[in-house]
Coordinates of C-alpha atoms in Angstrom, one line a residue:
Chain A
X1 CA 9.2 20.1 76.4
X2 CA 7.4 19.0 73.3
X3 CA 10.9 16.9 72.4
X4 CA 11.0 14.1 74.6
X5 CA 13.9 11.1 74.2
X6 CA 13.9 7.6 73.5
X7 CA 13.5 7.1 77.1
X8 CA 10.8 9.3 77.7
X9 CA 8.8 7.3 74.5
X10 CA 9.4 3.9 75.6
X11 CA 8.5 4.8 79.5
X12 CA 5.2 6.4 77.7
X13 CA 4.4 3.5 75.5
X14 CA 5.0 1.0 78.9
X15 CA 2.9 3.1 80.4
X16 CA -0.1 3.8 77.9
X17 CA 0.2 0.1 77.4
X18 CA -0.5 -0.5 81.4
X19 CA -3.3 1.1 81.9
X20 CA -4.9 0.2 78.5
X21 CA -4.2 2.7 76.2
X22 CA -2.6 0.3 73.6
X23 CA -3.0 -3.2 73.3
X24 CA -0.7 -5.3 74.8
X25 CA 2.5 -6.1 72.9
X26 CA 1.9 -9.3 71.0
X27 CA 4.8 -11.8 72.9
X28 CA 4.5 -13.8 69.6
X29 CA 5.9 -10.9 66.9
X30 CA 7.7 -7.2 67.4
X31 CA 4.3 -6.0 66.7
X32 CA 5.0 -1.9 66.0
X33 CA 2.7 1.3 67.5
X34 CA 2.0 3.7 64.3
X35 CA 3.1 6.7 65.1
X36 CA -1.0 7.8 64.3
X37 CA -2.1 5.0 66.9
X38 CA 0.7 6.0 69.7
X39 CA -0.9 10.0 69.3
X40 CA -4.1 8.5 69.1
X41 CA -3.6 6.9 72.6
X42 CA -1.9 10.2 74.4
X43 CA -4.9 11.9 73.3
X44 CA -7.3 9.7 75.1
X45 CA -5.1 9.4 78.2
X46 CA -5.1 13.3 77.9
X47 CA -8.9 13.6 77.8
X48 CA -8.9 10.9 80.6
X49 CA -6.9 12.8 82.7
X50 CA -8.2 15.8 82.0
X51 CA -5.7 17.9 80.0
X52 CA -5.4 19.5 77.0
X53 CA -5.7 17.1 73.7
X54 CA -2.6 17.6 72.2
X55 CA -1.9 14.3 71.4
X56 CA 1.9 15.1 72.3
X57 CA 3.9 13.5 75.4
X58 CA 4.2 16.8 76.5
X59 CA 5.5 18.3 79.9
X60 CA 2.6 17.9 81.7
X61 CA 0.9 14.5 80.0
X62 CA 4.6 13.1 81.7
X63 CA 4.0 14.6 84.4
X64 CA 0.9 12.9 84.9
X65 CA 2.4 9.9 84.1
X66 CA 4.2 10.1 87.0
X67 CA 1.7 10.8 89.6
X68 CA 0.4 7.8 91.9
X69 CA -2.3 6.4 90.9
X70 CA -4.2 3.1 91.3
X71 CA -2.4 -0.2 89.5
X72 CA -5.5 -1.0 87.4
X73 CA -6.2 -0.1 83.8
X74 CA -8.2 3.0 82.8
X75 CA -9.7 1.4 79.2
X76 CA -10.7 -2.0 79.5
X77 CA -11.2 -4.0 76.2
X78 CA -14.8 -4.1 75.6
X79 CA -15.3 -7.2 75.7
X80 CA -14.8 -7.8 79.4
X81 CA -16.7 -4.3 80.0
X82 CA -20.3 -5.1 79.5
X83 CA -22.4 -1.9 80.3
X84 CA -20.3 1.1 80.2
X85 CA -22.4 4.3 80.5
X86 CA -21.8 8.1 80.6
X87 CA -23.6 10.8 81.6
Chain B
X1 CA -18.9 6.7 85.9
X2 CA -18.2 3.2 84.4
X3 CA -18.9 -0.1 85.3
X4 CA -17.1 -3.3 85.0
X5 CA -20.2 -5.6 84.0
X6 CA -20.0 -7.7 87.0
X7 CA -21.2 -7.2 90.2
X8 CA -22.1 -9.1 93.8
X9 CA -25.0 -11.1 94.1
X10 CA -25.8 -10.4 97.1
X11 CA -26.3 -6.9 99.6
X12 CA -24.7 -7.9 102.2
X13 CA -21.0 -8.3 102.2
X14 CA -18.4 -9.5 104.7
X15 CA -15.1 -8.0 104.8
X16 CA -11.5 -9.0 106.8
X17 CA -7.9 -7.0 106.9
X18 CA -5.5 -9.8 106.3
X19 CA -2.0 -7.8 107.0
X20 CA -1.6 -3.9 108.2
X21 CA 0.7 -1.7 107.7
X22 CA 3.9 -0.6 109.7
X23 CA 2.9 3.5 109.8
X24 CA -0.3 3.0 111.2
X25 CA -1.7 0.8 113.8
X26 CA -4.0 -2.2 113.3
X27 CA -7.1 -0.5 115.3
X28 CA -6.9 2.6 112.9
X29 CA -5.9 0.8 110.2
X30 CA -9.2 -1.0 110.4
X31 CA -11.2 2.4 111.5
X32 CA -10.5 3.5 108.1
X33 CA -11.2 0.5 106.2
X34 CA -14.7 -0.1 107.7
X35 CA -15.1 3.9 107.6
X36 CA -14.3 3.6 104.1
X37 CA -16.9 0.7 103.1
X38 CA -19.2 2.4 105.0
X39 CA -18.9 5.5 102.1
X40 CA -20.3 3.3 99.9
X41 CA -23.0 1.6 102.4
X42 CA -24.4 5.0 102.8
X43 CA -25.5 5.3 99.6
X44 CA -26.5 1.9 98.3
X45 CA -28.7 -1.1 99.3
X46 CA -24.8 -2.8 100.4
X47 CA -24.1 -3.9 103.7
X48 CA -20.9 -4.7 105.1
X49 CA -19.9 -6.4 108.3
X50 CA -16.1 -7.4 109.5
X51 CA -15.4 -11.2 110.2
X52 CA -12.1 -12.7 110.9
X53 CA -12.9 -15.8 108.7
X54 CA -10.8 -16.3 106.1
X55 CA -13.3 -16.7 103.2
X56 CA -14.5 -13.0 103.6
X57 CA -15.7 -11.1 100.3
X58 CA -13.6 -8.6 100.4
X59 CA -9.7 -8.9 102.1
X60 CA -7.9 -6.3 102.4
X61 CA -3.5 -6.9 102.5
X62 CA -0.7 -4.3 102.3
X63 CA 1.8 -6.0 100.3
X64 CA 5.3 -5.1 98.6
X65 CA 6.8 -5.6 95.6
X66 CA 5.8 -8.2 93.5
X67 CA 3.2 -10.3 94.9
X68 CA 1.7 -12.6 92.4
X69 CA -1.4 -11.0 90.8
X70 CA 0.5 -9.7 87.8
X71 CA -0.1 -6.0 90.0
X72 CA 3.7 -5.9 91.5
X73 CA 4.1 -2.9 93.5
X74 CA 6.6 -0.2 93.0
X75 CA 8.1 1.2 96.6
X76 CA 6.7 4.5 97.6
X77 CA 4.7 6.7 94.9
X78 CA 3.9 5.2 91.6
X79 CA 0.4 2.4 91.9
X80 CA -0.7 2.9 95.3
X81 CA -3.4 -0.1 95.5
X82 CA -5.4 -2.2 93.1
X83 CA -8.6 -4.6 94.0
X84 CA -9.9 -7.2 92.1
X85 CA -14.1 -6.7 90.9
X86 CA -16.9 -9.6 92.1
X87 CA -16.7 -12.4 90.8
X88 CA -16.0 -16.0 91.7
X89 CA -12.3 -17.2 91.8
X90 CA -9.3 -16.9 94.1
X91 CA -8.8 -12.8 94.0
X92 CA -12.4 -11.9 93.3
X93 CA -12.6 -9.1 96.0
X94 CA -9.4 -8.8 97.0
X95 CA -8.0 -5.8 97.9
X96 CA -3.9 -5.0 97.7
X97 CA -2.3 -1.8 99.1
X98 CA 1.5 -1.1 98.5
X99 CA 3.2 -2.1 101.8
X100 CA 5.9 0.5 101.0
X101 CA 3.6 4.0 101.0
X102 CA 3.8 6.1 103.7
X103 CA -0.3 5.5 104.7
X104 CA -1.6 8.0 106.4
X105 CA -5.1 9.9 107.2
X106 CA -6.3 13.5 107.5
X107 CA -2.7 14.6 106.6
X108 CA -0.9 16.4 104.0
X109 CA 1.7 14.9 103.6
X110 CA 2.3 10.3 103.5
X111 CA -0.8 8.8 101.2
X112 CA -4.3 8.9 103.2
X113 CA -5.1 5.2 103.3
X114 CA -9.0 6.5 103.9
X115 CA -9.0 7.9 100.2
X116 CA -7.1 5.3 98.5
X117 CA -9.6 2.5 100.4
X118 CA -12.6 4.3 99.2
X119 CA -11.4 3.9 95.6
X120 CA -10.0 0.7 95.8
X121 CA -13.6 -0.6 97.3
X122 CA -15.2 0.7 94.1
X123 CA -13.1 -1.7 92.1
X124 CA -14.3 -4.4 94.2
X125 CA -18.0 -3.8 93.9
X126 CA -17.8 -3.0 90.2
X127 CA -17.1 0.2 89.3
X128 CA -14.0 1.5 87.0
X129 CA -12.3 4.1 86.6
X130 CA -14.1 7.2 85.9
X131 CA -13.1 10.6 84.4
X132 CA -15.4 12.6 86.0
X133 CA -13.9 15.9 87.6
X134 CA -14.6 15.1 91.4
X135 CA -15.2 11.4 91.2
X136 CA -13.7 9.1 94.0
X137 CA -12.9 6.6 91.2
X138 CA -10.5 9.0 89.2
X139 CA -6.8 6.5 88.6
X140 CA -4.9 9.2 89.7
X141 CA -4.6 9.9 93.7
X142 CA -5.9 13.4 94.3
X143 CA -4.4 14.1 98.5
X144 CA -6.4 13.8 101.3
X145 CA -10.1 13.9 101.4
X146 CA -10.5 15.6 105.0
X147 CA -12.3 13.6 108.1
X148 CA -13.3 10.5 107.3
X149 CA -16.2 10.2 109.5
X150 CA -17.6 13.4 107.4
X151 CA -16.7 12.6 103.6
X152 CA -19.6 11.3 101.5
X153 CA -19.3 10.0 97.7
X154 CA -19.2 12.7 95.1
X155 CA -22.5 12.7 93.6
X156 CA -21.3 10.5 90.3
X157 CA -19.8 7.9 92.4
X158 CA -23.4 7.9 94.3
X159 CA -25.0 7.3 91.1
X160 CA -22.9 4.5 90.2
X161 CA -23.1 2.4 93.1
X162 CA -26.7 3.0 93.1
X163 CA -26.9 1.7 89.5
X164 CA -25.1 -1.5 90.6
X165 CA -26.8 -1.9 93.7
X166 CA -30.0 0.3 94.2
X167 CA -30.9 2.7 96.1
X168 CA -30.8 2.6 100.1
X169 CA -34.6 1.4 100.5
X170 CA -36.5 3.2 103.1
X171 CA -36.9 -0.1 104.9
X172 CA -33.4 -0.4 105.2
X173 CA -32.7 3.0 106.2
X174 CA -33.2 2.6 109.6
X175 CA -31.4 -0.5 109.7
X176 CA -28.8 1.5 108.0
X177 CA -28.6 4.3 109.9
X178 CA -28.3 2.1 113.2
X179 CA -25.5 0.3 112.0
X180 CA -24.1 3.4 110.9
X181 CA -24.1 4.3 114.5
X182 CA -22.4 1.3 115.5
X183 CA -20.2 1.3 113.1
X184 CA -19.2 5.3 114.0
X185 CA -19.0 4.0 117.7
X186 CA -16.4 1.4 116.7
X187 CA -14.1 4.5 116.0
X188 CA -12.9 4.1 119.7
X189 CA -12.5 -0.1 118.8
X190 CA -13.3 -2.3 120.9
X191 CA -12.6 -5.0 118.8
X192 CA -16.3 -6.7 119.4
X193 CA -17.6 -8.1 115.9
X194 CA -20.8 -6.4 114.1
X195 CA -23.4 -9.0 114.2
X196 CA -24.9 -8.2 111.2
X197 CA -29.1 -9.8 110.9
X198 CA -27.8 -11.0 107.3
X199 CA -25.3 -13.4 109.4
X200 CA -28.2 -15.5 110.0
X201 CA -28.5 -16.5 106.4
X202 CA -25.2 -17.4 104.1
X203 CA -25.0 -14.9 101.2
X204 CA -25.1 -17.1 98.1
X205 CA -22.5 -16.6 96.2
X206 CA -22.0 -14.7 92.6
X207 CA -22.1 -17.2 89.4
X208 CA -20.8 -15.3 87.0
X209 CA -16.3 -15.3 86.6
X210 CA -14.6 -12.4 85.6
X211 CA -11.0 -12.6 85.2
X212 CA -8.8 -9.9 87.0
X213 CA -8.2 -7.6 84.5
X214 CA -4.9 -5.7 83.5
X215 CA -1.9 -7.4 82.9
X216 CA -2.5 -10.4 83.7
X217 CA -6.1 -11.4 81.3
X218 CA -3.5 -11.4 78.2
X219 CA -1.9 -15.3 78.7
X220 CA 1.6 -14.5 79.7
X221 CA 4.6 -16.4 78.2
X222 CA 7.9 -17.1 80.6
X223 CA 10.4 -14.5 78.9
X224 CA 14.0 -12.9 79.9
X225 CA 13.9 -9.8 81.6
X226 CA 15.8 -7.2 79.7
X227 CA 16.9 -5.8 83.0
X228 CA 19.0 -8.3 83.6
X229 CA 19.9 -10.1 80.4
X230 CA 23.5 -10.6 79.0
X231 CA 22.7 -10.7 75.4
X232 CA 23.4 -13.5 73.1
X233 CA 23.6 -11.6 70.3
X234 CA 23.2 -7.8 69.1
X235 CA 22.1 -7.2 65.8
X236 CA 21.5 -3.6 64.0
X237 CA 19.1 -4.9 61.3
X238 CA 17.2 -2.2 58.6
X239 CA 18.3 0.6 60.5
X240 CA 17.0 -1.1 64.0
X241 CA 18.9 -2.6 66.7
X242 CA 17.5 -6.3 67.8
X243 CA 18.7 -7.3 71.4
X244 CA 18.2 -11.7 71.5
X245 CA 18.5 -13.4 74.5
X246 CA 17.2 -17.2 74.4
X247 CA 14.5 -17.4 72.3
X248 CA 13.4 -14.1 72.0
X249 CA 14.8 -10.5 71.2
X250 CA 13.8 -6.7 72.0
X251 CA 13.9 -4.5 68.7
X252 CA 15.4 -0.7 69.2
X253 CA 14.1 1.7 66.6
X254 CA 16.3 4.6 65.0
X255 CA 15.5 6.9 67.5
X256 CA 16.5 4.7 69.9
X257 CA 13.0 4.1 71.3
X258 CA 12.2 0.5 72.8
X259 CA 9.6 -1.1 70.4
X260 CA 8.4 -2.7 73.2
X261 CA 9.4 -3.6 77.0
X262 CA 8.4 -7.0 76.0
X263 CA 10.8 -9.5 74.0
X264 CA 9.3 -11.2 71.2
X265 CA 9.4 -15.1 70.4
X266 CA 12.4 -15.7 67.5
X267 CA 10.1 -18.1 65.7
X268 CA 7.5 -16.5 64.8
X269 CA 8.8 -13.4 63.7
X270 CA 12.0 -15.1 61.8
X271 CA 10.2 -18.3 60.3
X272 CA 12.3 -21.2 59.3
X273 CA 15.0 -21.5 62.2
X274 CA 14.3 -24.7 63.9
X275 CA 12.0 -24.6 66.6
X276 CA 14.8 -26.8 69.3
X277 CA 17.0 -23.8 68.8
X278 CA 18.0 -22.9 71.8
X279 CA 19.7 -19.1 71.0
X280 CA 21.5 -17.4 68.5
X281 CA 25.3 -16.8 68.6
X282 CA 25.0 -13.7 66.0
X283 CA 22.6 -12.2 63.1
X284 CA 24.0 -9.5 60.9
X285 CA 22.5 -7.8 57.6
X286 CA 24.8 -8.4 54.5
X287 CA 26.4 -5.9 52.6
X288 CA 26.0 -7.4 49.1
X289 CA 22.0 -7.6 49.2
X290 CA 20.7 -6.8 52.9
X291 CA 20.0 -10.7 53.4
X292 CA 20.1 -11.4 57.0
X293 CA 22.4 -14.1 58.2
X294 CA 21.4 -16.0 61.5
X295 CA 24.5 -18.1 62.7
X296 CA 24.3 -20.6 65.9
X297 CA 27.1 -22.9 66.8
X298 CA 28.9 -24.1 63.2
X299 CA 25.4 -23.0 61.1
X300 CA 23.9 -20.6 59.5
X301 CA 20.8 -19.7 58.0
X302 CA 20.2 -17.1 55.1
X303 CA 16.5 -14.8 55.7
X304 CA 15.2 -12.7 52.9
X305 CA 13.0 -10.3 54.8
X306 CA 11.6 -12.8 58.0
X307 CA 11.7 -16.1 56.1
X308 CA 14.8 -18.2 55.8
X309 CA 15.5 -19.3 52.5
X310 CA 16.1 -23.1 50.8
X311 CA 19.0 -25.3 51.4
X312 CA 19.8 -23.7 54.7
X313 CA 21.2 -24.6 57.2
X314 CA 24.6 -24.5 56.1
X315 CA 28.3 -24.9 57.7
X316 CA 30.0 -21.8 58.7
X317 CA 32.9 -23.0 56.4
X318 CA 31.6 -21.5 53.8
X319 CA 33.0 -18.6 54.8
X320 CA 36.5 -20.5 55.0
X321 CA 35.6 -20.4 58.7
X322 CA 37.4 -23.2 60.7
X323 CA 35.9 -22.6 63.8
X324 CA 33.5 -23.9 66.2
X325 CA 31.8 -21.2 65.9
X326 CA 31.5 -17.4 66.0
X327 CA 30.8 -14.3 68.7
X328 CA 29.7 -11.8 66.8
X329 CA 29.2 -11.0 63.4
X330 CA 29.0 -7.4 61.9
X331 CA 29.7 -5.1 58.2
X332 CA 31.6 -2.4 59.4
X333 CA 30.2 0.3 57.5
X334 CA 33.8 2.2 56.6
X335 CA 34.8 -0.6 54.2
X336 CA 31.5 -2.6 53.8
X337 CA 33.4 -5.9 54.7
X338 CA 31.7 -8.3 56.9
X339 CA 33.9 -8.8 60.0
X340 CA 34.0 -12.4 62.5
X341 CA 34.5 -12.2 66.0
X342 CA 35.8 -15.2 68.2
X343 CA 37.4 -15.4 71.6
X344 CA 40.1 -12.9 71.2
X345 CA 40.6 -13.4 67.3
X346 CA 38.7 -11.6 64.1
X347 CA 38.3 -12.1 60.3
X348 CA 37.2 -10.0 57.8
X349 CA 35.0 -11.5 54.8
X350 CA 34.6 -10.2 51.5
X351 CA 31.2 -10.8 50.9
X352 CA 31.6 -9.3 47.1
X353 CA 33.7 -11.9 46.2
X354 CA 32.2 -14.6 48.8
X355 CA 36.4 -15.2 50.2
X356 CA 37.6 -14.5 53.5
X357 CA 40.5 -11.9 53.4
X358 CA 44.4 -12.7 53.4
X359 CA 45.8 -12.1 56.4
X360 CA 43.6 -13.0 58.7
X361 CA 42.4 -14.2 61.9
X362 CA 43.9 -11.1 63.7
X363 CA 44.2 -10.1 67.9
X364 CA 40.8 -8.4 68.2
X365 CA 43.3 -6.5 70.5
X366 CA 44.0 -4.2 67.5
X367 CA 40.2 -2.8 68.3
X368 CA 41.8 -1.0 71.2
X369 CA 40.0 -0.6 74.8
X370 CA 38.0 -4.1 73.3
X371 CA 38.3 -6.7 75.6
X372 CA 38.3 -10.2 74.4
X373 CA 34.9 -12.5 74.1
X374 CA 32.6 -10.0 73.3
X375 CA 29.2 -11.1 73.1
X376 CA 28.5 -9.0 69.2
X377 CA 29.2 -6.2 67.7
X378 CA 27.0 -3.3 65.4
X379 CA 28.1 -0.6 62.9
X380 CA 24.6 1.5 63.0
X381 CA 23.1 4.0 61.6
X382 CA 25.2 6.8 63.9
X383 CA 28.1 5.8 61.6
X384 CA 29.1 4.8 65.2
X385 CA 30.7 0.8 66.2
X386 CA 29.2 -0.9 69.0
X387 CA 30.7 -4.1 71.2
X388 CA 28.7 -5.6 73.4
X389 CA 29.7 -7.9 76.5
X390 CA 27.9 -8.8 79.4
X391 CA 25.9 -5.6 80.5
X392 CA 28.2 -3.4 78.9
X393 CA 29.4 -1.8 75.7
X394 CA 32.0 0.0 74.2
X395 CA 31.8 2.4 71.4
X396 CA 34.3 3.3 68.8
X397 CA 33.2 6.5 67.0
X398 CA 33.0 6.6 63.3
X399 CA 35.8 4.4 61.8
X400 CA 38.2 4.4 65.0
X401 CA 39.6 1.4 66.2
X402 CA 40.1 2.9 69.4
X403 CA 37.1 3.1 71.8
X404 CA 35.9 6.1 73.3
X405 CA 37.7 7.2 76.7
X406 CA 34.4 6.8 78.4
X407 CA 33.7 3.4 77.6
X408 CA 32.5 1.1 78.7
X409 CA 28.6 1.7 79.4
X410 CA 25.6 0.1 80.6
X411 CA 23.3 -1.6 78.3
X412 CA 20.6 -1.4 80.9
X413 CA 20.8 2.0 81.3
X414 CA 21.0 3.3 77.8
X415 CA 19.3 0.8 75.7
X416 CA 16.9 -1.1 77.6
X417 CA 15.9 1.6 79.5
X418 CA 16.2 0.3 83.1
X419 CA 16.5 1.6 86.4
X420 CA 19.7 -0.3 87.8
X421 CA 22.6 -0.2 85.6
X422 CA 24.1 -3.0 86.5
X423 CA 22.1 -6.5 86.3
X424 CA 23.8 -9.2 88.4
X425 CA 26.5 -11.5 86.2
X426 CA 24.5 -14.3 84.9
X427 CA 24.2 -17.3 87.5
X428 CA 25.1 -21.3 87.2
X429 CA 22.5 -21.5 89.8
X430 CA 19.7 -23.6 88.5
X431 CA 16.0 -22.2 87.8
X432 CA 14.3 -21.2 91.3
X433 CA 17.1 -19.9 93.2
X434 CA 18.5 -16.6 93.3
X435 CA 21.5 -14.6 93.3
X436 CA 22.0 -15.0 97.4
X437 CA 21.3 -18.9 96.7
X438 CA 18.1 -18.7 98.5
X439 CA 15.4 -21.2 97.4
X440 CA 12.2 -19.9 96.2
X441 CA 9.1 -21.1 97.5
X442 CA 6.6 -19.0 95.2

């Protein structure tokens, strides 16, 4: 449950890193996620999606993670989003 | 809702379905793509009409696999569809759905193509994704959304295309409201093109570029894929495992998490090796002082942390090795002596007194269940030794010499994380032709 493996991390960081959660890996250095940035990132998919901020890849945050969805990024870097607005 | 910051120029947009799907059938394939559109017509100042030119705005194609976009598609579940947002350039409003779902409409069960087109039309006239409880736009796919002919935007997706585009002017509404009609009457298709009044005059087109977004705005850099690499050299380095192939290497933390999915360039994370270098034969962390020795071909260099230091390189014998070169390198962590792996022979170094051992080369067949020309070898933090060749490894708990009955294993599976376990052996072919010697034309 709140335990997940080596796989389960890596599978996670691929996917936060897809859809813009963290920045892409730098293909230049082994550029590391602090373990503060990689919660910071499963909490905002977690709001994102709608679940409960725990900051944890948890049972159901993986579960999510495997649901279909569409291939383009959730966050986009600001720069290329211009006027973002919430209600 | 969220917007992307870039938008079409113009109301009045022509759209195309470049390639259909084998579950449903072209006429209700393209029912539900103008139905679709026509959720977002309803509520804006857009217009859309179909042509069969091939410079439409928006073109829709269900595609498989990878297809070029830097979007590949995944078989059935996982990314269901992407689409590109306005712009000017090759894939501005294009629209991709995976070739391999099961598309469907108004069912339970397959993926209803009507609900997937509806969000993937918001990407291409500017909208994001949004987290907004009911919103068309959410990433994730949420089922079927009923009829098509009856579904209207969720009231945040209404105010977001009106943002971008306006309001449906009064003027226009009964404009509107009769091309509704025809479009509704199309349901039963007769295949006749909407002649739209904005035909008469070209739609100028957008000035403004945005590049697609995702994976592919970050430059990309030709690398190995990890899925299918034979290793040069396996290193465990600090605690972590590095995986080189070429010029580039994939670390593996303690925990045995992938740093990243993505190798990392050799020279600018270990500065000094010389930029020609085509690969490393074997890097292994000294015993004496936790240096870390890079050797390729009859060299080796000497790092300090990530920085190689003076007077290096040097000739391998300095370790009193006559060879032309070496395997795999390792310090076994049961005797802290640095052992030398080549073809089917070994030595073992005594770095504390900087002499190579009496007695030695040996038959690496004394590691028992090894079999000759590994590729490297670790001791790691597990207390556990690992030998690596080809895809596999073989594991020799704590100071055996004898590997594990269940060896080997695949280093796919277990250490890079991959779906297949077994990558295809490494081909002479050259570059652009693949395993079945087929020549690609991409």
């Amino acid at each position: 449950g709140g335990n997940p493996n080596g796989r389960d991390i890596s599978a996670g960081m691929d996917w936060l890193t897809r859809y813009g959660y963290l920045p892409p890996p730098d293909p230049y250095s082994a550029q590391q996620q602090t373990l503060d940035g990689l919660r910071e990132a499963v909490k905002t998919m977690q709001k994102f999606a709608g679940l409960k901020e725990t900051g944890i890849l948890d049972k159901e945050t993986i579960a999510m993670m495997h649901k279909p969805r569409c291939s383009l990024p959730d966050i986009i870097p600001s720069g290329y989003q211009r006027h973002r607005r919430k209600r | 809702y969220a917007v992307s910051g870039s938008v079409w120029q113009k109301r009045d947009l022509s759209w195309r379905v470049e390639s259909f799907p084998i579950s449903l059938s072209q006429e209700i394939t393209k029912q539900l793509i103008e139905s679709a559109l026509l959720a977002w017509s309803r509520e804006s100042n857009l217009r859309f009409y179909r042509t069969t030119a091939e410079d439409a705005d928006l073109r829709v194609s269900f595609l498989g696999g990878p297809h070029g976009d830097g979007y590949p598609f995944d078989g059935p579940g996982g990314t269901l569809g992407h689409a590109f947002f306005p712009g000017i350039g090759a894939s501005a409003g294009a629209t991709h759905m995976d070739a391999d779902e099961s598309w469907t409409y108004n069912e339970a069960t397959g993926t209803d193509l009507f609900a997937v087109a509806v969000h993937e039309f918001g990407h291409s006239l500017g909208l994001t994704h949004s987290s907004a409880e009911n919103s068309i736009m959410k990433p994730y796919y949420q089922g079927t959304v009923g009829k098509h002919q009856n579904y209207r935007l969720p009231p945040d997706d209404v105010e977001g295309i009106q943002a971008l585009y306006g309001k449906l002017s009064p003027s226009l509404d009964a404009t509107h409201d009769s091309i509704t009609t025809a479009h509704l009457t199309l349901f039963s298709y007769t295949g006749r093109k909407i002649v739209h009044p904005a035909e008469k005059a070209p739609p100028a087109p957008t000035q403004r570029f945005v590049p697609p977004r995702g994976p592919t705005y970050r430059p990309g850099l030709p690398h190995p894929d990890r899925c299918s690499a034979h290793f040069d050299a396996v290193s465990s380095i600090r605690g972590e495992v590095f995986f080189f192939k070429n010029r580039y290497f994939w670390r593996v933390q303690a925990t045995k998490q992938l740093v990243s999915l993505n190798p990392a360039h050799l020279g600018h994370f270990w500065r000094g090796l010389p930029p020609d270098l085509p690969r490393v034969d074997t890097v292994y962390e000294r015993g004496n002082d936790s240096k870390i020795v890079f050797i390729a071909g009859t060299n080796y260099w000497v790092f300090k942390d990530t920085v190689v230091e003076p007077g290096y390189p040097r000739s391998l014998t300095d370790f009193g090795l006559d060879t032309d070169g070496v395997d795999g390198a390792f310090v076994w962590k049961h005797n802290k002596k640095t052992y030398f792996f080549q073809h089917n022979r070994y030595w073992r170094f005594d770095e504390q007194h900087g002499r190579m051992d009496p007695g030695y080369p040996r038959d690496s067949n004394l590691w028992l269940g090894l079999p000759p020309d590994v590729d490297d070898v670790i001791s790691w933090t597990d207390g556990h030794t690992y030998f690596f060749k080809g895809a596999q490894y073989w594991m020799f708990r704590d100071g055996n010499v004898e590997a594990e009955p269940d060896s080997p294993h695949s280093i796919t599976l277990n250490w890079m994380y991959c779906a297949v376990a077994n990558p295809p052996e490494p081909t002479q072919l050259p570059e652009g032709r693949d395993q079945r010697g087929c020549t690609c034309h991409c």
